[in-house]
PDB file of C-alpha atoms in Angstrom:
ATOM      1  CA  MET A   1     -24.307  -0.500 -83.767  1.00 42.00           C
ATOM      2  CA  GLY A   2     -22.347   2.718 -83.447  1.00 44.00           C
ATOM      3  CA  LEU A   3     -24.254   5.925 -82.240  1.00 43.00           C
ATOM      4  CA  PHE A   4     -22.710   8.322 -84.833  1.00 39.00           C
ATOM      5  CA  THR A   5     -21.501   6.625 -87.817  1.00 35.00           C
ATOM      6  CA  ARG A   6     -21.360   3.013 -89.263  1.00 36.00           C
ATOM      7  CA  ARG A   7     -21.445   1.310 -92.508  1.00 35.00           C
ATOM      8  CA  SER A   8     -24.849   1.102 -94.052  1.00 35.00           C
ATOM      9  CA  GLN A   9     -25.869  -2.583 -94.643  1.00 36.00           C
ATOM     10  CA  THR A  10     -27.170  -1.541 -98.064  1.00 37.00           C
ATOM     11  CA  THR A  11     -23.884   0.108 -99.013  1.00 36.00           C
ATOM     12  CA  GLN A  12     -21.381  -1.607-101.245  1.00 39.00           C
ATOM     13  CA  THR A  13     -18.170  -1.534 -99.237  1.00 37.00           C
ATOM     14  CA  ALA A  14     -16.038  -1.552-102.460  1.00 38.00           C
ATOM     15  CA  ARG A  15     -16.735  -0.581-105.933  1.00 40.00           C
ATOM     16  CA  LEU A  16     -14.338  -1.245-108.766  1.00 36.00           C
ATOM     17  CA  GLN A  17     -14.038   1.646-111.111  1.00 41.00           C
ATOM     18  CA  GLU A  18     -12.946   1.190-114.613  1.00 40.00           C
ATOM     19  CA  GLY A  19      -9.177   1.401-114.860  1.00 39.00           C
ATOM     20  CA  ALA A  20      -9.010   1.516-111.234  1.00 37.00           C
ATOM     21  CA  THR A  21      -6.023  -0.287-109.353  1.00 35.00           C
ATOM     22  CA  ALA A  22      -7.766  -0.641-106.080  1.00 36.00           C
ATOM     23  CA  ALA A  23     -11.141  -1.030-104.374  1.00 32.00           C
ATOM     24  CA  VAL A  24     -12.631   2.124-102.731  1.00 31.00           C
ATOM     25  CA  SER A  25     -14.604   1.676 -99.335  1.00 33.00           C
ATOM     26  CA  THR A  26     -17.378   3.893 -98.690  1.00 34.00           C
ATOM     27  CA  LEU A  27     -18.375   4.983 -95.108  1.00 42.00           C
ATOM     28  CA  GLU A  28     -21.898   6.397 -95.000  1.00 50.00           C
ATOM     29  CA  VAL A  29     -23.980   7.738 -92.118  1.00 56.00           C
ATOM     30  CA  ASP A  30     -26.789   5.439 -91.060  1.00 62.00           C
ATOM     31  CA  PRO A  31     -30.117   7.451 -91.476  1.00 72.00           C
ATOM     32  CA  ALA A  32     -31.459   5.831 -88.313  1.00 66.00           C
ATOM     33  CA  LEU A  33     -28.461   7.054 -86.394  1.00 71.00           C
ATOM     34  CA  ALA A  34     -28.485  10.495 -88.110  1.00 80.00           C
ATOM     35  CA  ALA A  35     -32.144  10.906 -86.941  1.00 84.00           C
ATOM     36  CA  LEU A  36     -30.940  11.001 -83.425  1.00 91.00           C
ATOM     37  CA  THR A  37     -29.319  14.434 -84.021  1.00 95.00           C
ATOM     38  CA  GLY A  38     -30.829  16.912 -81.670  1.00 96.00           C
ATOM     39  CA  ASP A  39     -31.129  18.355 -78.210  1.00 98.00           C
ATOM     40  CA  TYR A  40     -31.768  16.132 -75.195  1.00 98.00           C
ATOM     41  CA  VAL A  41     -32.543  16.552 -71.561  1.00 98.00           C
ATOM     42  CA  ILE A  42     -31.149  14.103 -68.891  1.00 98.00           C
ATOM     43  CA  ASP A  43     -34.065  12.451 -67.103  1.00 97.00           C
ATOM     44  CA  ALA A  44     -32.757  12.396 -63.580  1.00 97.00           C
ATOM     45  CA  ALA A  45     -35.495  10.071 -62.345  1.00 96.00           C
ATOM     46  CA  HIS A  46     -34.098   7.271 -64.659  1.00 96.00           C
ATOM     47  CA  SER A  47     -30.348   8.219 -64.423  1.00 98.00           C
ATOM     48  CA  SER A  48     -27.734   7.962 -61.693  1.00 97.00           C
ATOM     49  CA  ILE A  49     -24.358   9.604 -61.180  1.00 98.00           C
ATOM     50  CA  GLY A  50     -22.431   7.636 -58.619  1.00 98.00           C
ATOM     51  CA  PHE A  51     -18.950   7.008 -57.156  1.00 98.00           C
ATOM     52  CA  THR A  52     -16.822   4.250 -55.527  1.00 98.00           C
ATOM     53  CA  VAL A  53     -14.042   4.898 -53.156  1.00 97.00           C
ATOM     54  CA  ARG A  54     -11.724   2.637 -51.175  1.00 95.00           C
ATOM     55  CA  HIS A  55     -12.448   2.574 -47.388  1.00 93.00           C
ATOM     56  CA  ALA A  56      -9.927   1.609 -44.673  1.00 88.00           C
ATOM     57  CA  MET A  57      -7.713  -0.054 -47.435  1.00 89.00           C
ATOM     58  CA  VAL A  58     -10.088  -3.126 -47.489  1.00 91.00           C
ATOM     59  CA  THR A  59     -13.423  -2.366 -48.853  1.00 93.00           C
ATOM     60  CA  ASN A  60     -15.418  -0.054 -51.045  1.00 96.00           C
ATOM     61  CA  VAL A  61     -17.963   2.510 -50.059  1.00 97.00           C
ATOM     62  CA  ARG A  62     -20.485   3.464 -52.842  1.00 97.00           C
ATOM     63  CA  GLY A  63     -22.608   6.468 -53.161  1.00 98.00           C
ATOM     64  CA  SER A  64     -24.568   8.642 -55.644  1.00 98.00           C
ATOM     65  CA  PHE A  65     -25.978  12.119 -55.981  1.00 98.00           C
ATOM     66  CA  ALA A  66     -29.764  11.969 -56.106  1.00 97.00           C
ATOM     67  CA  GLU A  67     -30.303  15.553 -57.508  1.00 98.00           C
ATOM     68  CA  HIS A  68     -28.742  16.448 -60.864  1.00 98.00           C
ATOM     69  CA  GLU A  69     -29.621  17.973 -64.196  1.00 98.00           C
ATOM     70  CA  GLY A  70     -28.067  18.118 -67.626  1.00 97.00           C
ATOM     71  CA  ALA A  71     -28.396  18.674 -71.242  1.00 98.00           C
ATOM     72  CA  LEU A  72     -26.802  16.934 -74.304  1.00 97.00           C
ATOM     73  CA  TYR A  73     -26.480  17.801 -77.930  1.00 97.00           C
ATOM     74  CA  LEU A  74     -25.872  14.726 -80.061  1.00 95.00           C
ATOM     75  CA  ASP A  75     -24.858  14.917 -83.716  1.00 93.00           C
ATOM     76  CA  GLY A  76     -25.687  11.734 -85.468  1.00 82.00           C
ATOM     77  CA  ALA A  77     -23.439  12.411 -88.378  1.00 84.00           C
ATOM     78  CA  ASP A  78     -20.398  14.132 -86.637  1.00 89.00           C
ATOM     79  CA  PRO A  79     -19.771  13.023 -83.224  1.00 88.00           C
ATOM     80  CA  SER A  80     -17.121  15.701 -82.672  1.00 91.00           C
ATOM     81  CA  ARG A  81     -19.947  18.230 -82.649  1.00 94.00           C
ATOM     82  CA  SER A  82     -21.685  16.520 -79.792  1.00 96.00           C
ATOM     83  CA  THR A  83     -21.746  18.349 -76.299  1.00 97.00           C
ATOM     84  CA  ALA A  84     -22.664  17.630 -72.642  1.00 97.00           C
ATOM     85  CA  SER A  85     -23.332  19.763 -69.568  1.00 98.00           C
ATOM     86  CA  ILE A  86     -24.187  18.371 -66.103  1.00 98.00           C
ATOM     87  CA  ASP A  87     -24.823  20.216 -62.855  1.00 98.00           C
ATOM     88  CA  VAL A  88     -24.873  18.054 -59.647  1.00 98.00           C
ATOM     89  CA  LYS A  89     -26.256  19.234 -56.391  1.00 98.00           C
ATOM     90  CA  ILE A  90     -23.531  18.210 -53.713  1.00 98.00           C
ATOM     91  CA  ALA A  91     -25.956  18.276 -50.847  1.00 98.00           C
ATOM     92  CA  SER A  92     -27.953  15.360 -52.364  1.00 98.00           C
ATOM     93  CA  VAL A  93     -24.886  12.908 -51.785  1.00 98.00           C
ATOM     94  CA  ASP A  94     -26.073   9.617 -50.547  1.00 98.00           C
ATOM     95  CA  THR A  95     -23.918   6.849 -49.300  1.00 97.00           C
ATOM     96  CA  GLY A  96     -26.689   5.153 -47.176  1.00 97.00           C
ATOM     97  CA  ILE A  97     -25.223   6.337 -43.831  1.00 97.00           C
ATOM     98  CA  ALA A  98     -26.626   9.728 -42.574  1.00 98.00           C
ATOM     99  CA  ASP A  99     -23.389  10.636 -40.463  1.00 97.00           C
ATOM    100  CA  ARG A 100     -21.051   9.790 -43.322  1.00 97.00           C
ATOM    101  CA  ASP A 101     -23.117  12.032 -45.735  1.00 98.00           C
ATOM    102  CA  GLY A 102     -22.893  14.886 -43.338  1.00 98.00           C
ATOM    103  CA  HIS A 103     -19.270  14.402 -43.146  1.00 97.00           C
ATOM    104  CA  LEU A 104     -19.043  14.602 -46.953  1.00 97.00           C
ATOM    105  CA  ARG A 105     -21.072  17.817 -47.074  1.00 98.00           C
ATOM    106  CA  SER A 106     -18.830  19.446 -44.564  1.00 98.00           C
ATOM    107  CA  ALA A 107     -15.703  21.586 -45.101  1.00 96.00           C
ATOM    108  CA  ASP A 108     -13.619  18.496 -44.609  1.00 96.00           C
ATOM    109  CA  PHE A 109     -14.820  17.374 -48.045  1.00 97.00           C
ATOM    110  CA  PHE A 110     -17.280  19.015 -50.513  1.00 97.00           C
ATOM    111  CA  ASP A 111     -18.114  21.962 -48.242  1.00 97.00           C
ATOM    112  CA  ALA A 112     -21.667  21.868 -49.829  1.00 98.00           C
ATOM    113  CA  GLU A 113     -22.759  25.216 -48.343  1.00 97.00           C
ATOM    114  CA  ALA A 114     -20.070  27.165 -49.870  1.00 98.00           C
ATOM    115  CA  PHE A 115     -19.860  25.257 -53.048  1.00 98.00           C
ATOM    116  CA  PRO A 116     -23.291  23.757 -53.837  1.00 98.00           C
ATOM    117  CA  LEU A 117     -22.573  22.434 -57.262  1.00 98.00           C
ATOM    118  CA  MET A 118     -20.327  20.111 -59.167  1.00 98.00           C
ATOM    119  CA  THR A 119     -20.382  20.815 -62.920  1.00 98.00           C
ATOM    120  CA  PHE A 120     -18.992  19.050 -66.055  1.00 98.00           C
ATOM    121  CA  ARG A 121     -18.817  21.031 -69.336  1.00 98.00           C
ATOM    122  CA  SER A 122     -17.700  19.214 -72.365  1.00 98.00           C
ATOM    123  CA  THR A 123     -15.089  20.516 -74.662  1.00 98.00           C
ATOM    124  CA  GLU A 124     -14.575  17.548 -77.089  1.00 97.00           C
ATOM    125  CA  ALA A 125     -16.139  14.415 -78.260  1.00 96.00           C
ATOM    126  CA  SER A 126     -15.018  11.566 -80.152  1.00 93.00           C
ATOM    127  CA  ARG A 127     -15.635   7.960 -81.163  1.00 88.00           C
ATOM    128  CA  VAL A 128     -13.344   5.427 -79.573  1.00 89.00           C
ATOM    129  CA  GLY A 129     -14.625   2.373 -81.385  1.00 85.00           C
ATOM    130  CA  GLY A 130     -17.679   0.331 -81.661  1.00 84.00           C
ATOM    131  CA  ASP A 131     -20.548   1.768 -79.400  1.00 88.00           C
ATOM    132  CA  THR A 132     -17.850   3.563 -77.195  1.00 92.00           C
ATOM    133  CA  TYR A 133     -17.452   7.204 -77.246  1.00 93.00           C
ATOM    134  CA  ARG A 134     -15.226   9.728 -75.208  1.00 96.00           C
ATOM    135  CA  ILE A 135     -16.443  12.893 -73.715  1.00 97.00           C
ATOM    136  CA  THR A 136     -13.623  15.218 -72.619  1.00 98.00           C
ATOM    137  CA  GLY A 137     -14.249  18.425 -70.734  1.00 98.00           C
ATOM    138  CA  GLU A 138     -13.737  20.477 -67.478  1.00 98.00           C
ATOM    139  CA  LEU A 139     -14.969  19.109 -64.107  1.00 98.00           C
ATOM    140  CA  THR A 140     -15.496  21.614 -61.389  1.00 98.00           C
ATOM    141  CA  ILE A 141     -15.630  20.809 -57.835  1.00 98.00           C
ATOM    142  CA  LYS A 142     -15.176  23.500 -55.033  1.00 95.00           C
ATOM    143  CA  ASP A 143     -14.027  26.049 -57.636  1.00 93.00           C
ATOM    144  CA  VAL A 144     -11.382  23.992 -58.859  1.00 98.00           C
ATOM    145  CA  THR A 145     -11.549  23.160 -62.529  1.00 98.00           C
ATOM    146  CA  ARG A 146      -9.608  20.389 -64.124  1.00 98.00           C
ATOM    147  CA  PRO A 147      -9.816  18.227 -67.309  1.00 98.00           C
ATOM    148  CA  LEU A 148     -11.793  14.953 -67.207  1.00 98.00           C
ATOM    149  CA  SER A 149     -12.485  12.272 -69.876  1.00 98.00           C
ATOM    150  CA  ILE A 150     -15.431  10.023 -69.640  1.00 97.00           C
ATOM    151  CA  ASP A 151     -15.779   6.876 -71.581  1.00 96.00           C
ATOM    152  CA  LEU A 152     -19.471   6.204 -72.469  1.00 95.00           C
ATOM    153  CA  GLU A 153     -21.218   3.061 -74.035  1.00 95.00           C
ATOM    154  CA  PHE A 154     -24.175   3.838 -76.239  1.00 93.00           C
ATOM    155  CA  ASN A 155     -26.892   1.531 -75.071  1.00 94.00           C
ATOM    156  CA  GLY A 156     -29.466   2.424 -77.768  1.00 93.00           C
ATOM    157  CA  SER A 157     -32.534   4.515 -78.446  1.00 94.00           C
ATOM    158  CA  ALA A 158     -36.187   3.836 -77.992  1.00 95.00           C
ATOM    159  CA  THR A 159     -39.397   5.605 -78.018  1.00 94.00           C
ATOM    160  CA  ASP A 160     -41.222   5.278 -74.565  1.00 93.00           C
ATOM    161  CA  VAL A 161     -44.904   4.768 -73.730  1.00 93.00           C
ATOM    162  CA  TYR A 162     -45.497   8.632 -73.936  1.00 91.00           C
ATOM    163  CA  GLY A 163     -44.033   8.994 -77.368  1.00 93.00           C
ATOM    164  CA  SER A 164     -40.734  10.522 -76.257  1.00 93.00           C
ATOM    165  CA  GLU A 165     -37.535   9.432 -77.917  1.00 95.00           C
ATOM    166  CA  ARG A 166     -34.873   8.437 -75.419  1.00 96.00           C
ATOM    167  CA  VAL A 167     -31.105   7.469 -75.746  1.00 96.00           C
ATOM    168  CA  GLY A 168     -29.121   5.606 -73.067  1.00 96.00           C
ATOM    169  CA  PHE A 169     -25.510   5.699 -72.094  1.00 96.00           C
ATOM    170  CA  GLU A 170     -23.446   4.217 -69.321  1.00 97.00           C
ATOM    171  CA  GLY A 171     -19.734   4.783 -68.522  1.00 96.00           C
ATOM    172  CA  SER A 172     -17.144   5.592 -65.977  1.00 97.00           C
ATOM    173  CA  ALA A 173     -13.929   7.638 -65.202  1.00 97.00           C
ATOM    174  CA  GLU A 174     -11.380   7.584 -62.462  1.00 97.00           C
ATOM    175  CA  ILE A 175     -10.054  10.720 -60.609  1.00 98.00           C
ATOM    176  CA  LEU A 176      -7.809  11.612 -57.800  1.00 98.00           C
ATOM    177  CA  ARG A 177      -9.885  13.583 -55.369  1.00 97.00           C
ATOM    178  CA  SER A 178      -6.823  15.459 -54.167  1.00 97.00           C
ATOM    179  CA  ASP A 179      -6.587  17.097 -57.646  1.00 97.00           C
ATOM    180  CA  TRP A 180      -9.776  18.906 -56.736  1.00 97.00           C
ATOM    181  CA  GLY A 181      -8.752  19.858 -53.099  1.00 95.00           C
ATOM    182  CA  LEU A 182     -10.594  16.866 -51.518  1.00 96.00           C
ATOM    183  CA  THR A 183      -7.640  15.876 -49.231  1.00 96.00           C
ATOM    184  CA  TRP A 184      -9.211  14.889 -45.844  1.00 96.00           C
ATOM    185  CA  ASN A 185      -7.834  11.569 -44.493  1.00 96.00           C
ATOM    186  CA  ALA A 186      -6.911   9.782 -41.460  1.00 94.00           C
ATOM    187  CA  ALA A 187      -4.021   7.368 -40.938  1.00 95.00           C
ATOM    188  CA  LEU A 188      -4.703   3.811 -39.922  1.00 93.00           C
ATOM    189  CA  GLU A 189      -2.759   2.273 -37.042  1.00 88.00           C
ATOM    190  CA  ALA A 190      -1.712  -0.771 -39.262  1.00 84.00           C
ATOM    191  CA  GLY A 191      -0.623   1.624 -41.991  1.00 87.00           C
ATOM    192  CA  GLY A 192      -2.547   3.369 -44.854  1.00 92.00           C
ATOM    193  CA  VAL A 193      -5.211   5.721 -44.834  1.00 94.00           C
ATOM    194  CA  MET A 194      -9.058   5.823 -44.042  1.00 93.00           C
ATOM    195  CA  VAL A 195     -10.093   6.961 -47.559  1.00 96.00           C
ATOM    196  CA  SER A 196      -8.280   6.376 -50.895  1.00 97.00           C
ATOM    197  CA  ASP A 197      -7.200   9.186 -53.241  1.00 97.00           C
ATOM    198  CA  LYS A 198      -8.621   7.381 -56.207  1.00 97.00           C
ATOM    199  CA  VAL A 199     -12.262   7.596 -56.919  1.00 97.00           C
ATOM    200  CA  LYS A 200     -14.245   5.943 -59.582  1.00 98.00           C
ATOM    201  CA  LEU A 201     -17.109   7.903 -61.153  1.00 98.00           C
ATOM    202  CA  THR A 202     -19.957   6.101 -62.696  1.00 98.00           C
ATOM    203  CA  PHE A 203     -22.675   7.294 -65.130  1.00 97.00           C
ATOM    204  CA  ASP A 204     -25.944   5.749 -66.124  1.00 98.00           C
ATOM    205  CA  ILE A 205     -27.808   8.325 -68.384  1.00 97.00           C
ATOM    206  CA  SER A 206     -31.138   8.316 -69.861  1.00 98.00           C
ATOM    207  CA  ALA A 207     -31.933  11.466 -71.847  1.00 98.00           C
ATOM    208  CA  VAL A 208     -34.995  12.671 -73.608  1.00 98.00           C
ATOM    209  CA  LYS A 209     -35.049  14.365 -76.999  1.00 97.00           C
ATOM    210  CA  GLN A 210     -36.557  17.710 -77.021  1.00 96.00           C
ATOM    211  CA  ALA A 211     -39.172  18.753 -79.624  1.00 86.00           C
TER     212      ALA A 211
END
């Protein structure tokens, strides 16, 4: 099932017109998907924004940001009109180690006191294929703004026990942290560095439709 458009099961995929030399395929908007059109708020309690980075060349450190908020506009008929906006509180970074989290908040990395938010504002949306969609926009960290594309898989929609309509997405993107001025590192005696430049970002989003 695609989020925005797909062939209706009741649609004839080809109709021969009198005198026509070829069949004509018709792509229609599924009413169930079109009904998803509207404004949504990200439910932070049931969503996660995380990251994975290579440590000491041999293992991965995983972390997340506990505090974030965002809004989506989904267009069930035209995905190009969909938008996303997310604000992440840097001080909420959590890798499970207090000293490491304090270092990440410091001026060596995010400098959370001077730059408390990481933000993403979409500029373009498109369907990649199947249930996969690409959101392209601008990611800002420490007042450095650069383009970022996030591939997201649509997990479906449902009405929860409170009567609210929800949609779910999960996806990922890779960045080079140095592109945003996050350049702190330490050399290892055997060669290489303590922290990789490449960072994988992960998104698991549940959003609630607004009345």
